Structure formats: C-alpha cells, structure tokens
Amino acid sequence: MEELKKVLEGRPVLYLATVEGYLPRVRPINHYMVWNDRFYIAMGKHKEVYKQLLDNTNLELSAALGENDWIRIRGTVNFDTSAEAYAAAFAEMPDLKESFSEDTGKRLALIYLDHISAMTFDREDNAQLLAKF
C-alpha cells in the first residue's frame, strides 16, 4: 500500500469509473487517502456515484503519472461508517468539513477498496503490476 501511496503523491485528481445501468460513468475525484493500510475514497451520499457503487461495488480509478505513463487501480468497494475513519478523513482532507456538516445537510460516505490491482502503463502498452492485494 505504501508504494501505491507514493505513486499517487502529488496527484490531486483521480478519475473514477463506475456503471449506471449499462452505461459507463467517469468523474474526477480529489478526496482520497491511504489510512489503516487501506485505500479510501470520500464522496457525498447524495451523489449518483454513491448510488452507482451501492448497485455495483466494482470500480476503476485512473490517473496520469506523467506525459507518457498512467496508473489504473481496480477494486471492490466496502463502506466504512466507523468514527475513526471519519476522524481520519476530516484530518487528512479538512475541506470536507465545509461540504459535509450540519449546516449543509449533506452526508459523507467513506469507502475503501478490497481486491486491489494497481498497474502502470506507458504509451507502448508496457504494463507493470504495482500492487495486488
């Protein structure tokens, strides 16, 4: 997990792919963290992406690592409702407090990935397994 965390350092945006019915959906996300040796994503429970992940717990993330390289992360979703995970998320990503509070009425969802496969690719289609757990 530390190698994945290191590769993602300095990557403010990942692109998250899900499925809605039979249609693909991709959106940028910028709230993610590695905590407790797990890869977490934060999102609003009011968003379509949350509903899509309730229906189908498979997801894929992608990010550019440079001009010619990128990473693809696949996994299955687990929902974490523990107070400790929320405390870690608010400490790691303090801007979440502004978006998800009693004042806004919006509720935060924290998910972590299981069955992770992280691979890097280059333009020549050379692939390297970065992590699998």
CSV table of C-alpha atoms in Angstrom, one decimal:
chain,number,residue,atom,x,y,z
A,1,MET,CA,0.0,0.0,0.0
A,2,GLU,CA,2.9,2.4,0.7
A,3,GLU,CA,4.2,2.0,-2.9
A,4,LEU,CA,0.7,2.9,-4.2
A,5,LYS,CA,0.5,5.9,-1.8
A,6,LYS,CA,4.0,7.1,-3.0
A,7,VAL,CA,3.0,6.8,-6.7
A,8,LEU,CA,-0.2,8.9,-6.1
A,9,GLU,CA,1.6,11.6,-4.1
A,10,GLY,CA,1.2,14.9,-6.0
A,11,ARG,CA,-1.8,13.6,-8.0
A,12,PRO,CA,-4.6,15.9,-6.9
A,13,VAL,CA,-7.2,14.3,-9.2
A,14,LEU,CA,-8.0,10.6,-9.9
A,15,TYR,CA,-10.7,9.6,-12.4
A,16,LEU,CA,-13.3,7.2,-11.1
A,17,ALA,CA,-15.2,4.9,-13.4
A,18,THR,CA,-18.5,3.2,-12.5
A,19,VAL,CA,-21.5,1.8,-14.3
A,20,GLU,CA,-25.0,3.2,-14.3
A,21,GLY,CA,-27.3,0.6,-15.7
A,22,TYR,CA,-25.2,-0.5,-18.7
A,23,LEU,CA,-23.6,3.0,-19.3
A,24,PRO,CA,-20.1,3.9,-18.2
A,25,ARG,CA,-19.7,7.0,-16.0
A,26,VAL,CA,-16.4,8.7,-15.3
A,27,ARG,CA,-15.8,11.6,-13.0
A,28,PRO,CA,-12.8,13.3,-11.3
A,29,ILE,CA,-12.4,12.9,-7.6
A,30,ASN,CA,-9.9,14.6,-5.4
A,31,HIS,CA,-10.8,13.2,-1.9
A,32,TYR,CA,-8.8,10.1,-1.3
A,33,MET,CA,-6.4,8.8,1.3
A,34,VAL,CA,-4.4,5.8,2.4
A,35,TRP,CA,-5.4,5.1,6.0
A,36,ASN,CA,-5.1,2.0,8.2
A,37,ASP,CA,-3.4,0.3,5.3
A,38,ARG,CA,-6.4,0.8,3.1
A,39,PHE,CA,-7.2,3.0,0.1
A,40,TYR,CA,-10.2,5.2,0.8
A,41,ILE,CA,-12.4,7.5,-1.3
A,42,ALA,CA,-14.7,10.1,0.1
A,43,MET,CA,-17.9,11.2,-1.6
A,44,GLY,CA,-21.3,12.6,-0.9
A,45,LYS,CA,-24.2,10.2,-0.2
A,46,HIS,CA,-26.4,12.5,-2.3
A,47,LYS,CA,-24.3,11.9,-5.4
A,48,GLU,CA,-25.1,9.5,-8.3
A,49,VAL,CA,-21.7,7.9,-7.9
A,50,TYR,CA,-22.6,6.7,-4.4
A,51,LYS,CA,-25.8,5.2,-5.7
A,52,GLN,CA,-23.9,3.5,-8.5
A,53,LEU,CA,-21.5,1.9,-6.1
A,54,LEU,CA,-24.4,0.7,-4.0
A,55,ASP,CA,-25.7,-1.1,-7.1
A,56,ASN,CA,-22.3,-2.4,-8.3
A,57,THR,CA,-19.3,-2.4,-6.0
A,58,ASN,CA,-16.7,-2.7,-8.7
A,59,LEU,CA,-14.8,0.4,-9.7
A,60,GLU,CA,-11.8,1.6,-11.5
A,61,LEU,CA,-9.6,4.6,-11.0
A,62,SER,CA,-7.1,6.1,-13.3
A,63,ALA,CA,-4.6,9.0,-13.2
A,64,ALA,CA,-1.8,10.3,-15.4
A,65,LEU,CA,1.7,9.8,-13.9
A,66,GLY,CA,3.4,11.9,-16.4
A,67,GLU,CA,3.2,12.7,-20.1
A,68,ASN,CA,3.5,9.1,-21.2
A,69,ASP,CA,2.5,7.0,-18.2
A,70,TRP,CA,-0.6,6.4,-16.2
A,71,ILE,CA,-2.0,4.2,-13.5
A,72,ARG,CA,-5.1,2.1,-13.3
A,73,ILE,CA,-6.5,0.9,-10.0
A,74,ARG,CA,-9.3,-1.7,-9.8
A,75,GLY,CA,-11.1,-2.9,-6.7
A,76,THR,CA,-14.3,-3.7,-4.9
A,77,VAL,CA,-16.0,-1.2,-2.6
A,78,ASN,CA,-16.5,-1.6,1.2
A,79,PHE,CA,-18.4,1.1,3.1
A,80,ASP,CA,-16.8,2.3,6.3
A,81,THR,CA,-19.0,4.0,8.9
A,82,SER,CA,-16.6,3.9,11.8
A,83,ALA,CA,-16.0,7.1,13.8
A,84,GLU,CA,-12.2,6.5,13.5
A,85,ALA,CA,-12.3,6.5,9.7
A,86,TYR,CA,-14.4,9.7,9.6
A,87,ALA,CA,-11.9,11.4,12.0
A,88,ALA,CA,-9.0,10.3,9.8
A,89,ALA,CA,-10.8,11.6,6.7
A,90,PHE,CA,-11.5,15.0,8.2
A,91,ALA,CA,-7.9,15.3,9.5
A,92,GLU,CA,-6.4,14.3,6.1
A,93,MET,CA,-8.9,16.3,4.0
A,94,PRO,CA,-10.0,19.2,6.1
A,95,ASP,CA,-12.0,20.8,3.3
A,96,LEU,CA,-14.6,18.0,3.7
A,97,LYS,CA,-15.8,19.7,6.9
A,98,GLU,CA,-17.1,22.6,4.9
A,99,SER,CA,-19.0,20.5,2.5
A,100,PHE,CA,-20.4,17.9,4.9
A,101,SER,CA,-21.7,19.4,8.0
A,102,GLU,CA,-25.0,20.0,9.9
A,103,ASP,CA,-25.2,23.3,8.1
A,104,THR,CA,-25.1,21.8,4.6
A,105,GLY,CA,-27.2,18.8,5.4
A,106,LYS,CA,-25.0,16.7,3.1
A,107,ARG,CA,-23.7,13.3,4.4
A,108,LEU,CA,-20.3,11.9,3.7
A,109,ALA,CA,-19.6,8.4,2.6
A,110,LEU,CA,-16.3,6.7,3.1
A,111,ILE,CA,-15.4,3.7,1.0
A,112,TYR,CA,-12.2,1.6,1.0
A,113,LEU,CA,-11.1,-0.8,-1.7
A,114,ASP,CA,-10.6,-4.6,-1.4
A,115,HIS,CA,-9.2,-6.9,-4.1
A,116,ILE,CA,-7.0,-4.1,-5.4
A,117,SER,CA,-5.0,-4.4,-8.5
A,118,ALA,CA,-2.8,-1.4,-9.4
A,119,MET,CA,-1.0,-1.3,-12.7
A,120,THR,CA,1.1,1.3,-14.5
A,121,PHE,CA,1.1,1.6,-18.3
A,122,ASP,CA,3.1,3.5,-20.9
A,123,ARG,CA,2.3,4.5,-24.5
A,124,GLU,CA,3.9,1.4,-25.8
A,125,ASP,CA,1.4,-0.6,-23.8
A,126,ASN,CA,4.1,-1.9,-21.4
A,127,ALA,CA,2.3,-2.8,-18.2
A,128,GLN,CA,3.8,-3.2,-14.7
A,129,LEU,CA,1.9,-4.6,-11.7
A,130,LEU,CA,2.4,-2.1,-8.9
A,131,ALA,CA,0.3,-3.7,-6.2
A,132,LYS,CA,-2.2,-6.6,-5.8
A,133,PHE,CA,-3.9,-7.3,-2.5
